[in-house]
């Protein structure tokens, strides 16, 4: 694991009400994903453990989204986009109306959908019972989010396409001289794809300084630890070489994430958040080295997770 | 028959056309002058974006721009718009049905650049992608008027474009009409359906065939998808002795296949001969050489007609109109590709 640079800030001072609130959101994300995984005999659990603080920071404070009013009921699937069809609404509606001053969030690893739905519920954007529709026929609350799914503005399940899409959105917003930032949430595995580096060079070349990327560097992927699949380090050096501003930090350190997200940079800014894929759920450690998807081996294991859940909600 | 030769039909026309359309942007992948948009870049520098040799990313940027209300017109060679970035074309552009215009140059065997530069299966692949519209221009008039047609499509469009020295076959008063074939001649023995540059090639042989008493319907098709033009169905129904398709493309998945589908779906029974690349890659050589080598030229059409009719027409190749030799080193092109 690459060393992260602890930001010099006063931890005591930073433990504000905001941080406590975001901590509660992060706990809620882990709790909801665990509960759902137990009920459905599986889920993308390690992704919730690694990214809970990142998504809670984004949805809980970093992103300047238009107010939503009431949480939205997830719509039923009404069809795919088609030529000349404009009845279609993307999952962007859960982020509120877009506008000059507002931020945008394009989530790249679409298999984090369950975690994103949980974050939307925890921040009052998706109705509490939204997860009841998860992976149900005819629902938009799909297992791998597409652009009709809550919280998804684009279709990114084929990984490493979101940064380019967001680059186009950020370029359009730059042409319109908009003030809001365009954020991209990425996973580290996507730094194995060549398109990511094409997007990095283009974002710098076109001066997209309002493009912000936050990466869940959990160093794990479908086949196992990334070091055994395809190394991506030294990641920060690679990205800096493309002219980006890079901040390396502990992805569970809420004050550090909040501080880094506020930094104004002259180049596109990437927050490389090193995370622990079993954080908050230590029994996941037993599943190593393959953490990508939690499918219980039997009733015994399920019972262990049920027990962990009871501990969590105590 | 000799036609007016128009040098760089796209170059100034696209500048004039885009003048009052501030939403129209150009994205280019290092083939700017080769795609006749160098002057466009110099005229509208704020609307031109160089994306470098990185087509996967270019398609993603185009998608983002289109989502925000801009209309990006991507200019590069056809091959680079769908081969390497096929997943990006599908997931970033086609699935959300965004108004992205893919202007692809050097379709088929039009370049001595060889197999890497020859888009011989682009229609086959893009036809299978939902939400895509495919347009193919056959002359200078269509190269000019395709802009309006593509602009009106409320979804992604792929254009097989022509550049350099281009014949004007159709009068400027008869612009490209969406999903409407041009009926170039009517007859009852055979129906010939051609597209792109193959129409000019077919027109070399048609007068001789007619002189020999062959009654032939000839349609020029420029909308490859959708392929629902009732004129095509009607012309196929009149063909007593057979149907011939002629395309600057593989015979698998392109015009020939589309015609076969329409015939089958409409219960039209006639032998179909497909002129085009017969499931083979080509190589780097002149257009004229390749058209003869792969039996995609006027003599190949005559042989197909003879086969359909079951008789020799005794047409000597010297009777054919001179095939227009495309000058590889023409000053109307940025390079010899």
PDB file of N, CA and C in Angstrom, chain A residues 204-285:
ATOM      1  N   UNK A 204      -6.487  17.787 -19.014  1.00  0.00           N
ATOM      2  CA  UNK A 204      -5.436  18.772 -18.775  1.00  0.00           C
ATOM      3  C   UNK A 204      -5.267  19.683 -19.993  1.00  0.00           C
ATOM      4  N   UNK A 205      -5.234  19.073 -21.164  1.00  0.00           N
ATOM      5  CA  UNK A 205      -5.003  19.818 -22.405  1.00  0.00           C
ATOM      6  C   UNK A 205      -6.078  20.891 -22.616  1.00  0.00           C
ATOM      7  N   UNK A 206      -7.318  20.549 -22.263  1.00  0.00           N
ATOM      8  CA  UNK A 206      -8.413  21.496 -22.464  1.00  0.00           C
ATOM      9  C   UNK A 206      -8.710  22.331 -21.211  1.00  0.00           C
ATOM     10  N   UNK A 207      -7.810  22.255 -20.234  1.00  0.00           N
ATOM     11  CA  UNK A 207      -7.902  23.159 -19.083  1.00  0.00           C
ATOM     12  C   UNK A 207      -9.165  23.004 -18.253  1.00  0.00           C
ATOM     13  N   UNK A 208      -9.544  21.765 -17.990  1.00  0.00           N
ATOM     14  CA  UNK A 208     -10.791  21.528 -17.251  1.00  0.00           C
ATOM     15  C   UNK A 208     -10.520  21.560 -15.747  1.00  0.00           C
ATOM     16  N   UNK A 209     -10.272  22.760 -15.238  1.00  0.00           N
ATOM     17  CA  UNK A 209      -9.876  22.868 -13.831  1.00  0.00           C
ATOM     18  C   UNK A 209     -11.050  22.686 -12.881  1.00  0.00           C
ATOM     19  N   UNK A 210     -12.261  22.612 -13.384  1.00  0.00           N
ATOM     20  CA  UNK A 210     -13.399  22.331 -12.520  1.00  0.00           C
ATOM     21  C   UNK A 210     -13.803  20.856 -12.553  1.00  0.00           C
ATOM     22  N   UNK A 211     -12.924  20.052 -13.116  1.00  0.00           N
ATOM     23  CA  UNK A 211     -13.134  18.603 -13.101  1.00  0.00           C
ATOM     24  C   UNK A 211     -12.437  18.039 -11.869  1.00  0.00           C
ATOM     25  N   UNK A 212     -13.164  17.329 -11.054  1.00  0.00           N
ATOM     26  CA  UNK A 212     -12.622  16.767  -9.807  1.00  0.00           C
ATOM     27  C   UNK A 212     -12.903  15.266  -9.792  1.00  0.00           C
ATOM     28  N   UNK A 213     -11.889  14.516  -9.414  1.00  0.00           N
ATOM     29  CA  UNK A 213     -12.061  13.062  -9.379  1.00  0.00           C
ATOM     30  C   UNK A 213     -11.725  12.556  -7.984  1.00  0.00           C
ATOM     31  N   UNK A 214     -12.558  11.696  -7.469  1.00  0.00           N
ATOM     32  CA  UNK A 214     -12.272  11.062  -6.186  1.00  0.00           C
ATOM     33  C   UNK A 214     -12.217   9.553  -6.428  1.00  0.00           C
ATOM     34  N   UNK A 215     -11.134   8.937  -6.017  1.00  0.00           N
ATOM     35  CA  UNK A 215     -10.907   7.529  -6.353  1.00  0.00           C
ATOM     36  C   UNK A 215     -10.879   6.674  -5.091  1.00  0.00           C
ATOM     37  N   UNK A 216     -11.637   5.599  -5.123  1.00  0.00           N
ATOM     38  CA  UNK A 216     -11.583   4.600  -4.051  1.00  0.00           C
ATOM     39  C   UNK A 216     -10.432   3.645  -4.369  1.00  0.00           C
ATOM     40  N   UNK A 217      -9.270   3.948  -3.794  1.00  0.00           N
ATOM     41  CA  UNK A 217      -8.102   3.086  -4.032  1.00  0.00           C
ATOM     42  C   UNK A 217      -8.115   1.986  -2.974  1.00  0.00           C
ATOM     43  N   UNK A 218      -8.913   0.947  -3.237  1.00  0.00           N
ATOM     44  CA  UNK A 218      -8.994  -0.153  -2.255  1.00  0.00           C
ATOM     45  C   UNK A 218      -8.063  -1.296  -2.622  1.00  0.00           C
ATOM     46  N   UNK A 219      -7.369  -1.141  -3.739  1.00  0.00           N
ATOM     47  CA  UNK A 219      -6.335  -2.090  -4.168  1.00  0.00           C
ATOM     48  C   UNK A 219      -6.845  -3.514  -4.334  1.00  0.00           C
ATOM     49  N   UNK A 220      -8.148  -3.627  -4.595  1.00  0.00           N
ATOM     50  CA  UNK A 220      -8.728  -4.942  -4.843  1.00  0.00           C
ATOM     51  C   UNK A 220      -9.581  -4.887  -6.096  1.00  0.00           C
ATOM     52  N   UNK A 221      -9.645  -6.008  -6.806  1.00  0.00           N
ATOM     53  CA  UNK A 221     -10.510  -6.082  -7.976  1.00  0.00           C
ATOM     54  C   UNK A 221     -11.102  -7.474  -8.077  1.00  0.00           C
ATOM     55  N   UNK A 222     -11.793  -7.741  -9.149  1.00  0.00           N
ATOM     56  CA  UNK A 222     -12.568  -8.981  -9.254  1.00  0.00           C
ATOM     57  C   UNK A 222     -11.721 -10.220  -8.997  1.00  0.00           C
ATOM     58  N   UNK A 223     -10.541 -10.280  -9.586  1.00  0.00           N
ATOM     59  CA  UNK A 223      -9.682 -11.455  -9.439  1.00  0.00           C
ATOM     60  C   UNK A 223      -8.923 -11.486  -8.127  1.00  0.00           C
ATOM     61  N   UNK A 224      -8.939 -10.383  -7.391  1.00  0.00           N
ATOM     62  CA  UNK A 224      -8.228 -10.364  -6.115  1.00  0.00           C
ATOM     63  C   UNK A 224      -7.407  -9.102  -5.958  1.00  0.00           C
ATOM     64  N   UNK A 225      -6.352  -9.174  -5.120  1.00  0.00           N
ATOM     65  CA  UNK A 225      -5.526  -7.977  -4.893  1.00  0.00           C
ATOM     66  C   UNK A 225      -4.931  -7.477  -6.207  1.00  0.00           C
ATOM     67  N   UNK A 226      -4.943  -6.162  -6.381  1.00  0.00           N
ATOM     68  CA  UNK A 226      -4.506  -5.617  -7.666  1.00  0.00           C
ATOM     69  C   UNK A 226      -3.050  -5.935  -7.974  1.00  0.00           C
ATOM     70  N   UNK A 227      -2.251  -6.034  -6.940  1.00  0.00           N
ATOM     71  CA  UNK A 227      -0.835  -6.352  -7.159  1.00  0.00           C
ATOM     72  C   UNK A 227      -0.652  -7.688  -7.873  1.00  0.00           C
ATOM     73  N   UNK A 228      -1.624  -8.586  -7.728  1.00  0.00           N
ATOM     74  CA  UNK A 228      -1.514  -9.896  -8.366  1.00  0.00           C
ATOM     75  C   UNK A 228      -2.197  -9.917  -9.733  1.00  0.00           C
ATOM     76  N   UNK A 229      -2.963  -8.876 -10.036  1.00  0.00           N
ATOM     77  CA  UNK A 229      -3.733  -8.861 -11.295  1.00  0.00           C
ATOM     78  C   UNK A 229      -3.039  -7.972 -12.332  1.00  0.00           C
ATOM     79  N   UNK A 230      -2.790  -6.734 -11.942  1.00  0.00           N
ATOM     80  CA  UNK A 230      -2.036  -5.789 -12.780  1.00  0.00           C
ATOM     81  C   UNK A 230      -1.744  -4.561 -11.933  1.00  0.00           C
ATOM     82  N   UNK A 231      -0.470  -4.325 -11.712  1.00  0.00           N
ATOM     83  CA  UNK A 231      -0.099  -3.221 -10.825  1.00  0.00           C
ATOM     84  C   UNK A 231      -0.415  -1.868 -11.447  1.00  0.00           C
ATOM     85  N   UNK A 232      -0.822  -0.935 -10.601  1.00  0.00           N
ATOM     86  CA  UNK A 232      -1.091   0.431 -11.073  1.00  0.00           C
ATOM     87  C   UNK A 232      -0.178   1.462 -10.417  1.00  0.00           C
ATOM     88  N   UNK A 233       0.546   1.052  -9.402  1.00  0.00           N
ATOM     89  CA  UNK A 233       1.446   2.001  -8.727  1.00  0.00           C
ATOM     90  C   UNK A 233       2.699   2.234  -9.573  1.00  0.00           C
ATOM     91  N   UNK A 234       3.293   3.422  -9.465  1.00  0.00           N
ATOM     92  CA  UNK A 234       2.945   4.518  -8.547  1.00  0.00           C
ATOM     93  C   UNK A 234       1.844   5.403  -9.135  1.00  0.00           C
ATOM     94  N   UNK A 235       0.660   5.267  -8.592  1.00  0.00           N
ATOM     95  CA  UNK A 235      -0.523   5.900  -9.174  1.00  0.00           C
ATOM     96  C   UNK A 235      -0.446   7.425  -9.138  1.00  0.00           C
ATOM     97  N   UNK A 236      -0.069   7.968  -7.982  1.00  0.00           N
ATOM     98  CA  UNK A 236      -0.029   9.437  -7.873  1.00  0.00           C
ATOM     99  C   UNK A 236       0.982  10.020  -8.858  1.00  0.00           C
ATOM    100  N   UNK A 237       2.124   9.366  -8.964  1.00  0.00           N
ATOM    101  CA  UNK A 237       3.155   9.864  -9.891  1.00  0.00           C
ATOM    102  C   UNK A 237       2.657   9.809 -11.333  1.00  0.00           C
ATOM    103  N   UNK A 238       1.989   8.728 -11.638  1.00  0.00           N
ATOM    104  CA  UNK A 238       1.445   8.598 -12.999  1.00  0.00           C
ATOM    105  C   UNK A 238       0.511   9.762 -13.312  1.00  0.00           C
ATOM    106  N   UNK A 239      -0.389  10.040 -12.393  1.00  0.00           N
ATOM    107  CA  UNK A 239      -1.426  11.051 -12.671  1.00  0.00           C
ATOM    108  C   UNK A 239      -0.813  12.449 -12.675  1.00  0.00           C
ATOM    109  N   UNK A 240       0.130  12.678 -11.752  1.00  0.00           N
ATOM    110  CA  UNK A 240       0.818  13.978 -11.744  1.00  0.00           C
ATOM    111  C   UNK A 240       1.556  14.195 -13.065  1.00  0.00           C
ATOM    112  N   UNK A 241       2.083  13.097 -13.630  1.00  0.00           N
ATOM    113  CA  UNK A 241       2.823  13.213 -14.890  1.00  0.00           C
ATOM    114  C   UNK A 241       1.926  13.718 -16.025  1.00  0.00           C
ATOM    115  N   UNK A 242       0.618  13.545 -15.860  1.00  0.00           N
ATOM    116  CA  UNK A 242      -0.325  14.054 -16.867  1.00  0.00           C
ATOM    117  C   UNK A 242      -0.712  15.506 -16.597  1.00  0.00           C
ATOM    118  N   UNK A 243      -0.108  16.102 -15.575  1.00  0.00           N
ATOM    119  CA  UNK A 243      -0.362  17.515 -15.308  1.00  0.00           C
ATOM    120  C   UNK A 243      -1.495  17.783 -14.337  1.00  0.00           C
ATOM    121  N   UNK A 244      -1.988  16.737 -13.715  1.00  0.00           N
ATOM    122  CA  UNK A 244      -3.078  16.919 -12.747  1.00  0.00           C
ATOM    123  C   UNK A 244      -2.512  17.271 -11.373  1.00  0.00           C
ATOM    124  N   UNK A 245      -3.331  17.939 -10.578  1.00  0.00           N
ATOM    125  CA  UNK A 245      -3.035  18.079  -9.153  1.00  0.00           C
ATOM    126  C   UNK A 245      -3.553  16.835  -8.459  1.00  0.00           C
ATOM    127  N   UNK A 246      -2.714  16.241  -7.641  1.00  0.00           N
ATOM    128  CA  UNK A 246      -3.101  15.001  -6.972  1.00  0.00           C
ATOM    129  C   UNK A 246      -2.950  15.166  -5.465  1.00  0.00           C
ATOM    130  N   UNK A 247      -3.956  14.760  -4.723  1.00  0.00           N
ATOM    131  CA  UNK A 247      -3.860  14.701  -3.265  1.00  0.00           C
ATOM    132  C   UNK A 247      -4.036  13.242  -2.861  1.00  0.00           C
ATOM    133  N   UNK A 248      -3.074  12.736  -2.106  1.00  0.00           N
ATOM    134  CA  UNK A 248      -3.157  11.364  -1.625  1.00  0.00           C
ATOM    135  C   UNK A 248      -3.594  11.411  -0.166  1.00  0.00           C
ATOM    136  N   UNK A 249      -4.606  10.647   0.163  1.00  0.00           N
ATOM    137  CA  UNK A 249      -5.088  10.711   1.538  1.00  0.00           C
ATOM    138  C   UNK A 249      -5.712   9.395   1.985  1.00  0.00           C
ATOM    139  N   UNK A 250      -5.970   9.338   3.285  1.00  0.00           N
ATOM    140  CA  UNK A 250      -6.631   8.189   3.894  1.00  0.00           C
ATOM    141  C   UNK A 250      -8.122   8.317   3.590  1.00  0.00           C
ATOM    142  N   UNK A 251      -8.643   7.369   2.841  1.00  0.00           N
ATOM    143  CA  UNK A 251     -10.031   7.448   2.393  1.00  0.00           C
ATOM    144  C   UNK A 251     -11.062   7.212   3.474  1.00  0.00           C
ATOM    145  N   UNK A 252     -10.621   7.038   4.717  1.00  0.00           N
ATOM    146  CA  UNK A 252     -11.589   6.933   5.819  1.00  0.00           C
ATOM    147  C   UNK A 252     -11.511   8.156   6.727  1.00  0.00           C
ATOM    148  N   UNK A 253     -10.642   9.090   6.365  1.00  0.00           N
ATOM    149  CA  UNK A 253     -10.410  10.289   7.175  1.00  0.00           C
ATOM    150  C   UNK A 253     -11.314  11.416   6.647  1.00  0.00           C
ATOM    151  N   UNK A 254     -12.468  11.536   7.258  1.00  0.00           N
ATOM    152  CA  UNK A 254     -13.477  12.483   6.755  1.00  0.00           C
ATOM    153  C   UNK A 254     -12.964  13.926   6.724  1.00  0.00           C
ATOM    154  N   UNK A 255     -12.355  14.428   7.797  1.00  0.00           N
ATOM    155  CA  UNK A 255     -11.856  15.809   7.710  1.00  0.00           C
ATOM    156  C   UNK A 255     -10.847  15.992   6.577  1.00  0.00           C
ATOM    157  N   UNK A 256     -10.012  14.987   6.355  1.00  0.00           N
ATOM    158  CA  UNK A 256      -9.011  15.102   5.281  1.00  0.00           C
ATOM    159  C   UNK A 256      -9.686  15.150   3.913  1.00  0.00           C
ATOM    160  N   UNK A 257     -10.728  14.329   3.723  1.00  0.00           N
ATOM    161  CA  UNK A 257     -11.445  14.327   2.434  1.00  0.00           C
ATOM    162  C   UNK A 257     -12.129  15.674   2.222  1.00  0.00           C
ATOM    163  N   UNK A 258     -12.765  16.167   3.267  1.00  0.00           N
ATOM    164  CA  UNK A 258     -13.463  17.456   3.151  1.00  0.00           C
ATOM    165  C   UNK A 258     -12.482  18.568   2.830  1.00  0.00           C
ATOM    166  N   UNK A 259     -11.327  18.547   3.487  1.00  0.00           N
ATOM    167  CA  UNK A 259     -10.335  19.604   3.256  1.00  0.00           C
ATOM    168  C   UNK A 259      -9.808  19.539   1.826  1.00  0.00           C
ATOM    169  N   UNK A 260      -9.487  18.333   1.377  1.00  0.00           N
ATOM    170  CA  UNK A 260      -8.917  18.196   0.028  1.00  0.00           C
ATOM    171  C   UNK A 260      -9.932  18.573  -1.043  1.00  0.00           C
ATOM    172  N   UNK A 261     -11.186  18.305  -0.772  1.00  0.00           N
ATOM    173  CA  UNK A 261     -12.217  18.585  -1.785  1.00  0.00           C
ATOM    174  C   UNK A 261     -12.435  20.081  -1.967  1.00  0.00           C
ATOM    175  N   UNK A 262     -12.029  20.851  -0.984  1.00  0.00           N
ATOM    176  CA  UNK A 262     -12.266  22.304  -1.058  1.00  0.00           C
ATOM    177  C   UNK A 262     -11.112  23.048  -1.724  1.00  0.00           C
ATOM    178  N   UNK A 263     -10.001  22.348  -1.934  1.00  0.00           N
ATOM    179  CA  UNK A 263      -8.824  23.023  -2.488  1.00  0.00           C
ATOM    180  C   UNK A 263      -9.111  23.465  -3.921  1.00  0.00           C
ATOM    181  N   UNK A 264      -8.877  24.727  -4.196  1.00  0.00           N
ATOM    182  CA  UNK A 264      -9.036  25.228  -5.566  1.00  0.00           C
ATOM    183  C   UNK A 264      -7.712  25.005  -6.299  1.00  0.00           C
ATOM    184  N   UNK A 265      -7.779  24.374  -7.457  1.00  0.00           N
ATOM    185  CA  UNK A 265      -6.560  24.078  -8.192  1.00  0.00           C
ATOM    186  C   UNK A 265      -6.636  24.694  -9.581  1.00  0.00           C
ATOM    187  N   UNK A 266      -5.487  24.876 -10.188  1.00  0.00           N
ATOM    188  CA  UNK A 266      -5.457  25.436 -11.548  1.00  0.00           C
ATOM    189  C   UNK A 266      -5.534  24.337 -12.601  1.00  0.00           C
ATOM    190  N   UNK A 267      -5.438  23.096 -12.138  1.00  0.00           N
ATOM    191  CA  UNK A 267      -5.519  21.939 -13.032  1.00  0.00           C
ATOM    192  C   UNK A 267      -6.642  21.045 -12.535  1.00  0.00           C
ATOM    193  N   UNK A 268      -7.050  20.078 -13.334  1.00  0.00           N
ATOM    194  CA  UNK A 268      -7.992  19.096 -12.802  1.00  0.00           C
ATOM    195  C   UNK A 268      -7.387  18.456 -11.543  1.00  0.00           C
ATOM    196  N   UNK A 269      -8.237  18.150 -10.597  1.00  0.00           N
ATOM    197  CA  UNK A 269      -7.755  17.701  -9.291  1.00  0.00           C
ATOM    198  C   UNK A 269      -8.229  16.279  -9.019  1.00  0.00           C
ATOM    199  N   UNK A 270      -7.298  15.433  -8.601  1.00  0.00           N
ATOM    200  CA  UNK A 270      -7.653  14.062  -8.261  1.00  0.00           C
ATOM    201  C   UNK A 270      -7.334  13.770  -6.811  1.00  0.00           C
ATOM    202  N   UNK A 271      -8.320  13.227  -6.119  1.00  0.00           N
ATOM    203  CA  UNK A 271      -8.130  12.797  -4.736  1.00  0.00           C
ATOM    204  C   UNK A 271      -7.964  11.280  -4.755  1.00  0.00           C
ATOM    205  N   UNK A 272      -6.757  10.832  -4.485  1.00  0.00           N
ATOM    206  CA  UNK A 272      -6.523   9.389  -4.417  1.00  0.00           C
ATOM    207  C   UNK A 272      -6.729   8.967  -2.968  1.00  0.00           C
ATOM    208  N   UNK A 273      -7.845   8.315  -2.715  1.00  0.00           N
ATOM    209  CA  UNK A 273      -8.223   7.960  -1.353  1.00  0.00           C
ATOM    210  C   UNK A 273      -7.918   6.489  -1.113  1.00  0.00           C
ATOM    211  N   UNK A 274      -6.847   6.239  -0.379  1.00  0.00           N
ATOM    212  CA  UNK A 274      -6.493   4.851  -0.071  1.00  0.00           C
ATOM    213  C   UNK A 274      -7.423   4.331   1.004  1.00  0.00           C
ATOM    214  N   UNK A 275      -8.011   3.174   0.718  1.00  0.00           N
ATOM    215  CA  UNK A 275      -9.049   2.670   1.624  1.00  0.00           C
ATOM    216  C   UNK A 275      -8.803   1.215   1.998  1.00  0.00           C
ATOM    217  N   UNK A 276      -9.545   0.800   3.002  1.00  0.00           N
ATOM    218  CA  UNK A 276      -9.468  -0.555   3.526  1.00  0.00           C
ATOM    219  C   UNK A 276     -10.776  -1.260   3.160  1.00  0.00           C
ATOM    220  N   UNK A 277     -10.703  -2.303   2.346  1.00  0.00           N
ATOM    221  CA  UNK A 277     -11.947  -2.921   1.862  1.00  0.00           C
ATOM    222  C   UNK A 277     -12.710  -3.714   2.919  1.00  0.00           C
ATOM    223  N   UNK A 278     -12.156  -3.823   4.139  1.00  0.00           N
ATOM    224  CA  UNK A 278     -12.916  -4.518   5.190  1.00  0.00           C
ATOM    225  C   UNK A 278     -13.245  -3.562   6.339  1.00  0.00           C
ATOM    226  N   UNK A 279     -13.023  -2.276   6.124  1.00  0.00           N
ATOM    227  CA  UNK A 279     -13.233  -1.297   7.198  1.00  0.00           C
ATOM    228  C   UNK A 279     -14.679  -1.336   7.705  1.00  0.00           C
ATOM    229  N   UNK A 280     -14.782  -1.493   9.022  1.00  0.00           N
ATOM    230  CA  UNK A 280     -16.105  -1.488   9.642  1.00  0.00           C
ATOM    231  C   UNK A 280     -16.774  -2.849   9.665  1.00  0.00           C
ATOM    232  N   UNK A 281     -16.171  -3.829   9.012  1.00  0.00           N
ATOM    233  CA  UNK A 281     -16.737  -5.181   8.989  1.00  0.00           C
ATOM    234  C   UNK A 281     -15.568  -6.180   8.983  1.00  0.00           C
ATOM    235  N   UNK A 282     -14.897  -6.306  10.126  1.00  0.00           N
ATOM    236  CA  UNK A 282     -13.642  -7.076  10.179  1.00  0.00           C
ATOM    237  C   UNK A 282     -13.780  -8.535   9.718  1.00  0.00           C
ATOM    238  N   UNK A 283     -14.976  -9.118   9.847  1.00  0.00           N
ATOM    239  CA  UNK A 283     -15.063 -10.537   9.443  1.00  0.00           C
ATOM    240  C   UNK A 283     -14.883 -10.729   7.942  1.00  0.00           C
ATOM    241  N   UNK A 284     -14.977  -9.646   7.186  1.00  0.00           N
ATOM    242  CA  UNK A 284     -14.704  -9.761   5.739  1.00  0.00           C
ATOM    243  C   UNK A 284     -13.262 -10.200   5.493  1.00  0.00           C
ATOM    244  N   UNK A 285     -12.405  -9.930   6.484  1.00  0.00           N
ATOM    245  CA  UNK A 285     -10.992 -10.312   6.402  1.00  0.00           C
ATOM    246  C   UNK A 285     -10.852 -11.796   6.023  1.00  0.00           C
TER     247      UNK A 285
END
